[in-house]
Amino acid sequence: MFTVRVLGCWGAYPAPGEATSGYLLEIDGDRILVDCGSGVLSKLFEVCPIEDLRAVILSHHHYDHAADLGVLFHAVLLARLSGTRTRSLPIFMPEAEGKILEDLQEEPLIDLHIIGDRDQVRIGGNEGLNAGEPLTVEFRRTKHPIPCFGMVIRHEGHTLAYSADSAFSPDLIDLARAADLFICEASLYNHQADVAISAGHCTAGQAGEAARLAGARRLALTHFPQYGNLRDLREQAHSTFGKKVEMASVRAVWTV
Ligand code: ZN
């Protein structure tokens, strides 16, 4: 079993005092950051210092998932210079270019891995006092305007599916297949279905539909819009999923 701690759940930009996409996986004493949006590092540091991170995984390079990657680089650099961190930090992310790529490549403690569709990585589990099974992460390309990877995260028979950003599609259903917990974006309300495909996002109703067709045991919505009433998102997802729908909120912790 492992836990998922929500560090940020907003799409586009953060609500006051909160963050956009960021989730902390906690397993056998290891901590793995999934997505690093605006405000995520501040929320991470309420839980643990940069020294505790075992790995970072980025779904894609839109700002609401990657804005804090530059300051995460600063945190690693300063931890190295001050001697508080000596082990490397693997970062798994889609191809990038420009200054952020140069910075990450130049930092000796950052071990950069470029991910592709269906790539699988194993993280943790092979050292330390709490040694256990490694976590496996399989990346799945989603329907989104730039390369974006959802994730199927498995540990000791438990499965977490994370949509990242994605339009409704057969691939999204496949990603969530039989997941114990499906964390799915719900960027849009049902009345916005006509823009969902071109925007590369799901309506809440589509999130529930994907979860139902996939046979997911639990559904949690995230990546919320900054307008409307979020309770409508929950009701719209519930009407298609047919079961209780959970809502991400900062500091929520789910056990998978
Ligand atoms: Zn995006």
PDB file of C-alpha atoms and ligand atoms in Angstrom:
ATOM      1  CA  MET A   1       0.000   0.000   0.000  1.00  0.00           C
ATOM      2  CA  PHE A   2       1.060   3.568  -0.545  1.00  0.00           C
ATOM      3  CA  THR A   3      -0.438   6.986  -0.056  1.00  0.00           C
ATOM      4  CA  VAL A   4      -1.062   9.969  -2.306  1.00  0.00           C
ATOM      5  CA  ARG A   5      -0.965  13.368  -0.676  1.00  0.00           C
ATOM      6  CA  VAL A   6      -2.496  16.251  -2.633  1.00  0.00           C
ATOM      7  CA  LEU A   7      -0.209  19.290  -2.743  1.00  0.00           C
ATOM      8  CA  GLY A   8      -2.195  21.162  -5.358  1.00  0.00           C
ATOM      9  CA  CYS A   9      -5.373  20.539  -7.326  1.00  0.00           C
ATOM     10  CA  TRP A  10      -6.050  23.628  -9.420  1.00  0.00           C
ATOM     11  CA  GLY A  11      -5.863  23.872 -13.183  1.00  0.00           C
ATOM     12  CA  ALA A  12      -4.434  26.941 -14.915  1.00  0.00           C
ATOM     13  CA  TYR A  13      -3.330  28.916 -11.844  1.00  0.00           C
ATOM     14  CA  PRO A  14      -3.517  28.442  -8.080  1.00  0.00           C
ATOM     15  CA  ALA A  15      -6.188  29.663  -5.695  1.00  0.00           C
ATOM     16  CA  PRO A  16      -4.853  31.960  -2.920  1.00  0.00           C
ATOM     17  CA  GLY A  17      -2.439  30.076  -0.661  1.00  0.00           C
ATOM     18  CA  GLU A  18      -2.754  26.918  -2.752  1.00  0.00           C
ATOM     19  CA  ALA A  19      -1.085  25.288  -5.742  1.00  0.00           C
ATOM     20  CA  THR A  20      -1.775  23.862  -9.182  1.00  0.00           C
ATOM     21  CA  SER A  21      -1.041  20.187  -9.946  1.00  0.00           C
ATOM     22  CA  GLY A  22       1.196  18.386  -7.477  1.00  0.00           C
ATOM     23  CA  TYR A  23       0.925  15.042  -5.666  1.00  0.00           C
ATOM     24  CA  LEU A  24       3.278  13.352  -3.254  1.00  0.00           C
ATOM     25  CA  LEU A  25       3.480   9.556  -3.305  1.00  0.00           C
ATOM     26  CA  GLU A  26       4.650   8.160   0.015  1.00  0.00           C
ATOM     27  CA  ILE A  27       5.779   4.570   0.173  1.00  0.00           C
ATOM     28  CA  ASP A  28       8.017   2.707   2.598  1.00  0.00           C
ATOM     29  CA  GLY A  29       9.645   5.966   3.668  1.00  0.00           C
ATOM     30  CA  ASP A  30      10.244   7.131   0.091  1.00  0.00           C
ATOM     31  CA  ARG A  31       8.643  10.265  -1.265  1.00  0.00           C
ATOM     32  CA  ILE A  32       8.041  10.796  -4.967  1.00  0.00           C
ATOM     33  CA  LEU A  33       6.699  14.053  -6.364  1.00  0.00           C
ATOM     34  CA  VAL A  34       4.285  13.804  -9.282  1.00  0.00           C
ATOM     35  CA  ASP A  35       3.912  17.092 -11.147  1.00  0.00           C
ATOM     36  CA  CYS A  36       5.398  20.353  -9.993  1.00  0.00           C
ATOM     37  CA  GLY A  37       2.967  23.150 -10.733  1.00  0.00           C
ATOM     38  CA  SER A  38       2.790  26.683  -9.405  1.00  0.00           C
ATOM     39  CA  GLY A  39       3.006  26.743  -5.592  1.00  0.00           C
ATOM     40  CA  VAL A  40       3.771  23.034  -5.295  1.00  0.00           C
ATOM     41  CA  LEU A  41       7.233  23.455  -3.765  1.00  0.00           C
ATOM     42  CA  SER A  42       5.810  25.625  -0.990  1.00  0.00           C
ATOM     43  CA  LYS A  43       3.207  22.944  -0.236  1.00  0.00           C
ATOM     44  CA  LEU A  44       5.856  20.205  -0.435  1.00  0.00           C
ATOM     45  CA  PHE A  45       7.977  21.983   2.165  1.00  0.00           C
ATOM     46  CA  GLU A  46       5.065  21.877   4.604  1.00  0.00           C
ATOM     47  CA  VAL A  47       5.529  18.097   4.459  1.00  0.00           C
ATOM     48  CA  CYS A  48       9.241  17.456   3.886  1.00  0.00           C
ATOM     49  CA  PRO A  49      12.461  19.099   2.701  1.00  0.00           C
ATOM     50  CA  ILE A  50      13.978  18.633  -0.757  1.00  0.00           C
ATOM     51  CA  GLU A  51      16.445  16.169   0.762  1.00  0.00           C
ATOM     52  CA  ASP A  52      13.628  13.656   1.285  1.00  0.00           C
ATOM     53  CA  LEU A  53      12.555  13.389  -2.356  1.00  0.00           C
ATOM     54  CA  ARG A  54      13.400  10.096  -3.999  1.00  0.00           C
ATOM     55  CA  ALA A  55      12.271  11.117  -7.496  1.00  0.00           C
ATOM     56  CA  VAL A  56      10.242  13.642  -9.445  1.00  0.00           C
ATOM     57  CA  ILE A  57       7.854  12.763 -12.265  1.00  0.00           C
ATOM     58  CA  LEU A  58       6.402  15.354 -14.601  1.00  0.00           C
ATOM     59  CA  SER A  59       3.402  14.601 -16.816  1.00  0.00           C
ATOM     60  CA  HIS A  60       3.988  17.503 -19.207  1.00  0.00           C
ATOM     61  CA  HIS A  61       5.403  20.980 -19.498  1.00  0.00           C
ATOM     62  CA  HIS A  62       2.318  23.170 -19.219  1.00  0.00           C
ATOM     63  CA  TYR A  63       2.920  25.769 -16.498  1.00  0.00           C
ATOM     64  CA  ASP A  64       0.216  24.443 -14.185  1.00  0.00           C
ATOM     65  CA  HIS A  65       2.157  21.156 -14.000  1.00  0.00           C
ATOM     66  CA  ALA A  66       5.717  22.411 -14.344  1.00  0.00           C
ATOM     67  CA  ALA A  67       6.008  26.038 -13.174  1.00  0.00           C
ATOM     68  CA  ASP A  68       7.954  25.155 -10.009  1.00  0.00           C
ATOM     69  CA  LEU A  69      10.502  22.961 -11.793  1.00  0.00           C
ATOM     70  CA  GLY A  70      12.872  25.921 -12.063  1.00  0.00           C
ATOM     71  CA  VAL A  71      12.783  26.636  -8.328  1.00  0.00           C
ATOM     72  CA  LEU A  72      13.052  22.916  -7.587  1.00  0.00           C
ATOM     73  CA  PHE A  73      16.327  23.080  -9.523  1.00  0.00           C
ATOM     74  CA  HIS A  74      17.415  25.927  -7.214  1.00  0.00           C
ATOM     75  CA  ALA A  75      16.477  23.881  -4.141  1.00  0.00           C
ATOM     76  CA  VAL A  76      18.556  20.907  -5.317  1.00  0.00           C
ATOM     77  CA  LEU A  77      21.495  23.147  -6.215  1.00  0.00           C
ATOM     78  CA  LEU A  78      21.496  24.816  -2.782  1.00  0.00           C
ATOM     79  CA  ALA A  79      21.052  21.485  -0.981  1.00  0.00           C
ATOM     80  CA  ARG A  80      24.132  20.202  -2.825  1.00  0.00           C
ATOM     81  CA  LEU A  81      26.181  23.342  -2.082  1.00  0.00           C
ATOM     82  CA  SER A  82      25.246  23.218   1.597  1.00  0.00           C
ATOM     83  CA  GLY A  83      25.988  19.506   1.765  1.00  0.00           C
ATOM     84  CA  THR A  84      22.513  18.523   2.955  1.00  0.00           C
ATOM     85  CA  ARG A  85      21.833  16.460  -0.143  1.00  0.00           C
ATOM     86  CA  THR A  86      24.423  14.168  -1.702  1.00  0.00           C
ATOM     87  CA  ARG A  87      22.298  11.555  -3.460  1.00  0.00           C
ATOM     88  CA  SER A  88      21.057  12.171  -6.964  1.00  0.00           C
ATOM     89  CA  LEU A  89      17.452  13.092  -7.737  1.00  0.00           C
ATOM     90  CA  PRO A  90      15.986  11.334 -10.777  1.00  0.00           C
ATOM     91  CA  ILE A  91      13.558  13.493 -12.748  1.00  0.00           C
ATOM     92  CA  PHE A  92      11.338  11.738 -15.295  1.00  0.00           C
ATOM     93  CA  MET A  93       9.725  14.103 -17.791  1.00  0.00           C
ATOM     94  CA  PRO A  94       8.780  14.557 -21.451  1.00  0.00           C
ATOM     95  CA  GLU A  95      11.239  16.169 -23.821  1.00  0.00           C
ATOM     96  CA  ALA A  96      11.977  19.811 -23.071  1.00  0.00           C
ATOM     97  CA  GLU A  97      14.091  22.567 -24.495  1.00  0.00           C
ATOM     98  CA  GLY A  98      15.485  25.952 -23.539  1.00  0.00           C
ATOM     99  CA  LYS A  99      16.750  27.280 -20.224  1.00  0.00           C
ATOM    100  CA  ILE A 100      14.958  24.793 -17.979  1.00  0.00           C
ATOM    101  CA  LEU A 101      16.517  21.862 -19.850  1.00  0.00           C
ATOM    102  CA  GLU A 102      19.981  23.443 -19.645  1.00  0.00           C
ATOM    103  CA  ASP A 103      19.626  24.078 -15.910  1.00  0.00           C
ATOM    104  CA  LEU A 104      18.436  20.555 -15.136  1.00  0.00           C
ATOM    105  CA  GLN A 105      21.183  19.019 -17.262  1.00  0.00           C
ATOM    106  CA  GLU A 106      23.887  21.115 -15.599  1.00  0.00           C
ATOM    107  CA  GLU A 107      22.955  20.237 -12.011  1.00  0.00           C
ATOM    108  CA  PRO A 108      25.182  17.288 -10.975  1.00  0.00           C
ATOM    109  CA  LEU A 109      22.606  15.907  -8.537  1.00  0.00           C
ATOM    110  CA  ILE A 110      19.793  15.833 -11.090  1.00  0.00           C
ATOM    111  CA  ASP A 111      19.536  12.626 -13.086  1.00  0.00           C
ATOM    112  CA  LEU A 112      17.301  13.492 -16.022  1.00  0.00           C
ATOM    113  CA  HIS A 113      15.271  10.825 -17.843  1.00  0.00           C
ATOM    114  CA  ILE A 114      13.136  11.643 -20.895  1.00  0.00           C
ATOM    115  CA  ILE A 115       9.943   9.590 -20.953  1.00  0.00           C
ATOM    116  CA  GLY A 116       7.937   8.214 -23.867  1.00  0.00           C
ATOM    117  CA  ASP A 117       4.652   6.397 -24.402  1.00  0.00           C
ATOM    118  CA  ARG A 118       4.513   3.012 -22.625  1.00  0.00           C
ATOM    119  CA  ASP A 119       7.874   3.506 -20.928  1.00  0.00           C
ATOM    120  CA  GLN A 120       8.058   1.844 -17.527  1.00  0.00           C
ATOM    121  CA  VAL A 121      10.311   2.815 -14.644  1.00  0.00           C
ATOM    122  CA  ARG A 122      10.899   1.310 -11.216  1.00  0.00           C
ATOM    123  CA  ILE A 123      11.503   3.640  -8.311  1.00  0.00           C
ATOM    124  CA  GLY A 124      12.667   2.914  -4.774  1.00  0.00           C
ATOM    125  CA  GLY A 125      12.386  -0.271  -2.837  1.00  0.00           C
ATOM    126  CA  ASN A 126      15.978  -1.417  -3.056  1.00  0.00           C
ATOM    127  CA  GLU A 127      17.717   0.370  -0.245  1.00  0.00           C
ATOM    128  CA  GLY A 128      17.163   1.825   3.182  1.00  0.00           C
ATOM    129  CA  LEU A 129      15.769   0.471   6.384  1.00  0.00           C
ATOM    130  CA  ASN A 130      12.265   0.178   4.981  1.00  0.00           C
ATOM    131  CA  ALA A 131      13.264  -1.676   1.838  1.00  0.00           C
ATOM    132  CA  GLY A 132      10.290  -3.157   0.041  1.00  0.00           C
ATOM    133  CA  GLU A 133       8.981  -3.701  -3.460  1.00  0.00           C
ATOM    134  CA  PRO A 134       9.824  -0.918  -5.927  1.00  0.00           C
ATOM    135  CA  LEU A 135       7.023   1.168  -7.312  1.00  0.00           C
ATOM    136  CA  THR A 136       6.481   0.802 -11.041  1.00  0.00           C
ATOM    137  CA  VAL A 137       5.276   3.694 -13.157  1.00  0.00           C
ATOM    138  CA  GLU A 138       4.015   3.180 -16.699  1.00  0.00           C
ATOM    139  CA  PHE A 139       3.573   6.269 -18.854  1.00  0.00           C
ATOM    140  CA  ARG A 140       0.681   6.603 -21.302  1.00  0.00           C
ATOM    141  CA  ARG A 141       0.443   9.375 -23.865  1.00  0.00           C
ATOM    142  CA  THR A 142      -2.798  11.318 -23.455  1.00  0.00           C
ATOM    143  CA  LYS A 143      -4.902  13.443 -25.794  1.00  0.00           C
ATOM    144  CA  HIS A 144      -3.594  16.932 -25.059  1.00  0.00           C
ATOM    145  CA  PRO A 145      -2.210  19.804 -27.166  1.00  0.00           C
ATOM    146  CA  ILE A 146       1.393  19.056 -26.149  1.00  0.00           C
ATOM    147  CA  PRO A 147       3.045  15.707 -25.288  1.00  0.00           C
ATOM    148  CA  CYS A 148       1.514  14.660 -21.973  1.00  0.00           C
ATOM    149  CA  PHE A 149       1.729  11.371 -20.117  1.00  0.00           C
ATOM    150  CA  GLY A 150      -0.808   9.870 -17.769  1.00  0.00           C
ATOM    151  CA  MET A 151       0.518   7.283 -15.361  1.00  0.00           C
ATOM    152  CA  VAL A 152      -0.344   3.818 -14.120  1.00  0.00           C
ATOM    153  CA  ILE A 153       1.437   3.423 -10.802  1.00  0.00           C
ATOM    154  CA  ARG A 154       1.615  -0.042  -9.258  1.00  0.00           C
ATOM    155  CA  HIS A 155       2.891  -1.342  -5.966  1.00  0.00           C
ATOM    156  CA  GLU A 156       2.365  -4.777  -4.452  1.00  0.00           C
ATOM    157  CA  GLY A 157      -0.873  -5.385  -6.338  1.00  0.00           C
ATOM    158  CA  HIS A 158      -2.326  -1.908  -5.784  1.00  0.00           C
ATOM    159  CA  THR A 159      -2.885   0.378  -8.757  1.00  0.00           C
ATOM    160  CA  LEU A 160      -3.201   4.135  -9.004  1.00  0.00           C
ATOM    161  CA  ALA A 161      -4.132   5.675 -12.350  1.00  0.00           C
ATOM    162  CA  TYR A 162      -3.499   9.370 -12.919  1.00  0.00           C
ATOM    163  CA  SER A 163      -4.977  11.017 -15.997  1.00  0.00           C
ATOM    164  CA  ALA A 164      -2.634  14.012 -15.999  1.00  0.00           C
ATOM    165  CA  ASP A 165      -4.302  16.292 -18.588  1.00  0.00           C
ATOM    166  CA  SER A 166      -6.376  14.419 -21.120  1.00  0.00           C
ATOM    167  CA  ALA A 167      -9.445  14.595 -23.287  1.00  0.00           C
ATOM    168  CA  PHE A 168     -11.898  11.703 -23.024  1.00  0.00           C
ATOM    169  CA  SER A 169     -10.683   8.826 -25.201  1.00  0.00           C
ATOM    170  CA  PRO A 170     -10.404   5.031 -25.326  1.00  0.00           C
ATOM    171  CA  ASP A 171      -6.805   5.457 -24.157  1.00  0.00           C
ATOM    172  CA  LEU A 172      -7.997   7.263 -21.030  1.00  0.00           C
ATOM    173  CA  ILE A 173     -10.378   4.402 -20.239  1.00  0.00           C
ATOM    174  CA  ASP A 174      -7.554   1.930 -20.810  1.00  0.00           C
ATOM    175  CA  LEU A 175      -5.288   3.903 -18.472  1.00  0.00           C
ATOM    176  CA  ALA A 176      -7.849   3.685 -15.667  1.00  0.00           C
ATOM    177  CA  ARG A 177      -8.608  -0.022 -16.249  1.00  0.00           C
ATOM    178  CA  ALA A 178      -9.348  -1.700 -12.899  1.00  0.00           C
ATOM    179  CA  ALA A 179      -7.497   0.973 -10.938  1.00  0.00           C
ATOM    180  CA  ASP A 180      -7.961   0.951  -7.177  1.00  0.00           C
ATOM    181  CA  LEU A 181      -7.946   4.734  -7.368  1.00  0.00           C
ATOM    182  CA  PHE A 182      -8.331   6.810 -10.524  1.00  0.00           C
ATOM    183  CA  ILE A 183      -7.299  10.437 -10.110  1.00  0.00           C
ATOM    184  CA  CYS A 184      -8.874  12.140 -13.093  1.00  0.00           C
ATOM    185  CA  GLU A 185      -8.831  15.695 -14.203  1.00  0.00           C
ATOM    186  CA  ALA A 186     -12.173  17.491 -14.373  1.00  0.00           C
ATOM    187  CA  SER A 187     -11.236  20.794 -15.952  1.00  0.00           C
ATOM    188  CA  LEU A 188     -14.636  21.469 -17.429  1.00  0.00           C
ATOM    189  CA  TYR A 189     -18.329  21.319 -16.581  1.00  0.00           C
ATOM    190  CA  ASN A 190     -20.663  19.183 -18.663  1.00  0.00           C
ATOM    191  CA  HIS A 191     -22.050  22.145 -20.586  1.00  0.00           C
ATOM    192  CA  GLN A 192     -18.539  22.740 -21.960  1.00  0.00           C
ATOM    193  CA  ALA A 193     -18.324  19.342 -23.670  1.00  0.00           C
ATOM    194  CA  ASP A 194     -18.049  20.974 -27.094  1.00  0.00           C
ATOM    195  CA  VAL A 195     -14.648  22.486 -26.233  1.00  0.00           C
ATOM    196  CA  ALA A 196     -13.300  19.509 -24.264  1.00  0.00           C
ATOM    197  CA  ILE A 197     -11.742  17.624 -27.179  1.00  0.00           C
ATOM    198  CA  SER A 198      -9.990  20.643 -28.700  1.00  0.00           C
ATOM    199  CA  ALA A 199      -8.801  21.806 -25.263  1.00  0.00           C
ATOM    200  CA  GLY A 200      -7.524  18.327 -24.427  1.00  0.00           C
ATOM    201  CA  HIS A 201      -9.465  18.154 -21.177  1.00  0.00           C
ATOM    202  CA  CYS A 202     -12.331  16.196 -19.641  1.00  0.00           C
ATOM    203  CA  THR A 203     -15.672  17.348 -18.393  1.00  0.00           C
ATOM    204  CA  ALA A 204     -16.635  15.990 -14.989  1.00  0.00           C
ATOM    205  CA  GLY A 205     -19.228  13.757 -16.645  1.00  0.00           C
ATOM    206  CA  GLN A 206     -16.569  12.322 -18.935  1.00  0.00           C
ATOM    207  CA  ALA A 207     -14.262  11.664 -15.965  1.00  0.00           C
ATOM    208  CA  GLY A 208     -17.044   9.652 -14.332  1.00  0.00           C
ATOM    209  CA  GLU A 209     -17.813   7.858 -17.594  1.00  0.00           C
ATOM    210  CA  ALA A 210     -14.152   6.902 -18.106  1.00  0.00           C
ATOM    211  CA  ALA A 211     -13.964   5.595 -14.535  1.00  0.00           C
ATOM    212  CA  ARG A 212     -17.144   3.540 -14.954  1.00  0.00           C
ATOM    213  CA  LEU A 213     -16.106   2.035 -18.304  1.00  0.00           C
ATOM    214  CA  ALA A 214     -12.663   1.247 -16.873  1.00  0.00           C
ATOM    215  CA  GLY A 215     -14.090  -0.464 -13.814  1.00  0.00           C
ATOM    216  CA  ALA A 216     -12.137   1.809 -11.487  1.00  0.00           C
ATOM    217  CA  ARG A 217     -12.923   1.139  -7.835  1.00  0.00           C
ATOM    218  CA  ARG A 218     -12.616   4.737  -6.675  1.00  0.00           C
ATOM    219  CA  LEU A 219     -12.643   8.042  -8.528  1.00  0.00           C
ATOM    220  CA  ALA A 220     -11.139  11.294  -7.320  1.00  0.00           C
ATOM    221  CA  LEU A 221     -11.491  14.481  -9.341  1.00  0.00           C
ATOM    222  CA  THR A 222      -8.763  17.099  -9.601  1.00  0.00           C
ATOM    223  CA  HIS A 223      -7.396  19.919 -11.833  1.00  0.00           C
ATOM    224  CA  PHE A 224     -10.308  22.172 -11.040  1.00  0.00           C
ATOM    225  CA  PRO A 225     -11.503  25.260 -12.904  1.00  0.00           C
ATOM    226  CA  GLN A 226     -11.407  28.601 -11.120  1.00  0.00           C
ATOM    227  CA  TYR A 227     -15.062  29.310 -11.879  1.00  0.00           C
ATOM    228  CA  GLY A 228     -18.437  27.739 -11.264  1.00  0.00           C
ATOM    229  CA  ASN A 229     -19.404  25.555  -8.321  1.00  0.00           C
ATOM    230  CA  LEU A 230     -17.126  22.559  -7.738  1.00  0.00           C
ATOM    231  CA  ARG A 231     -20.058  20.668  -6.199  1.00  0.00           C
ATOM    232  CA  ASP A 232     -21.550  20.574  -9.698  1.00  0.00           C
ATOM    233  CA  LEU A 233     -18.395  18.768 -10.889  1.00  0.00           C
ATOM    234  CA  ARG A 234     -18.868  16.130  -8.215  1.00  0.00           C
ATOM    235  CA  GLU A 235     -22.545  15.643  -9.089  1.00  0.00           C
ATOM    236  CA  GLN A 236     -21.835  15.443 -12.807  1.00  0.00           C
ATOM    237  CA  ALA A 237     -19.112  12.823 -12.272  1.00  0.00           C
ATOM    238  CA  HIS A 238     -21.309  10.899  -9.841  1.00  0.00           C
ATOM    239  CA  SER A 239     -24.139  10.732 -12.385  1.00  0.00           C
ATOM    240  CA  THR A 240     -21.920   8.865 -14.868  1.00  0.00           C
ATOM    241  CA  PHE A 241     -19.666   6.925 -12.467  1.00  0.00           C
ATOM    242  CA  GLY A 242     -22.602   5.721 -10.360  1.00  0.00           C
ATOM    243  CA  LYS A 243     -20.565   5.600  -7.174  1.00  0.00           C
ATOM    244  CA  LYS A 244     -19.198   8.028  -4.637  1.00  0.00           C
ATOM    245  CA  VAL A 245     -16.817  10.598  -6.128  1.00  0.00           C
ATOM    246  CA  GLU A 246     -13.991  12.089  -4.092  1.00  0.00           C
ATOM    247  CA  MET A 247     -12.641  15.590  -4.602  1.00  0.00           C
ATOM    248  CA  ALA A 248      -8.991  16.546  -4.360  1.00  0.00           C
ATOM    249  CA  SER A 249      -8.179  19.210  -1.800  1.00  0.00           C
ATOM    250  CA  VAL A 250      -4.889  20.462  -0.499  1.00  0.00           C
ATOM    251  CA  ARG A 251      -3.483  18.105   2.128  1.00  0.00           C
ATOM    252  CA  ALA A 252      -5.988  15.339   1.302  1.00  0.00           C
ATOM    253  CA  VAL A 253      -4.319  11.950   1.660  1.00  0.00           C
ATOM    254  CA  TRP A 254      -5.584   8.834  -0.118  1.00  0.00           C
ATOM    255  CA  THR A 255      -4.433   5.301   0.530  1.00  0.00           C
ATOM    256  CA  VAL A 256      -4.083   3.083  -2.530  1.00  0.00           C
TER     257      VAL A 256
HETATM  258 ZN    ZN B   1      -1.932  20.747 -19.708  1.00  0.00          ZN
END
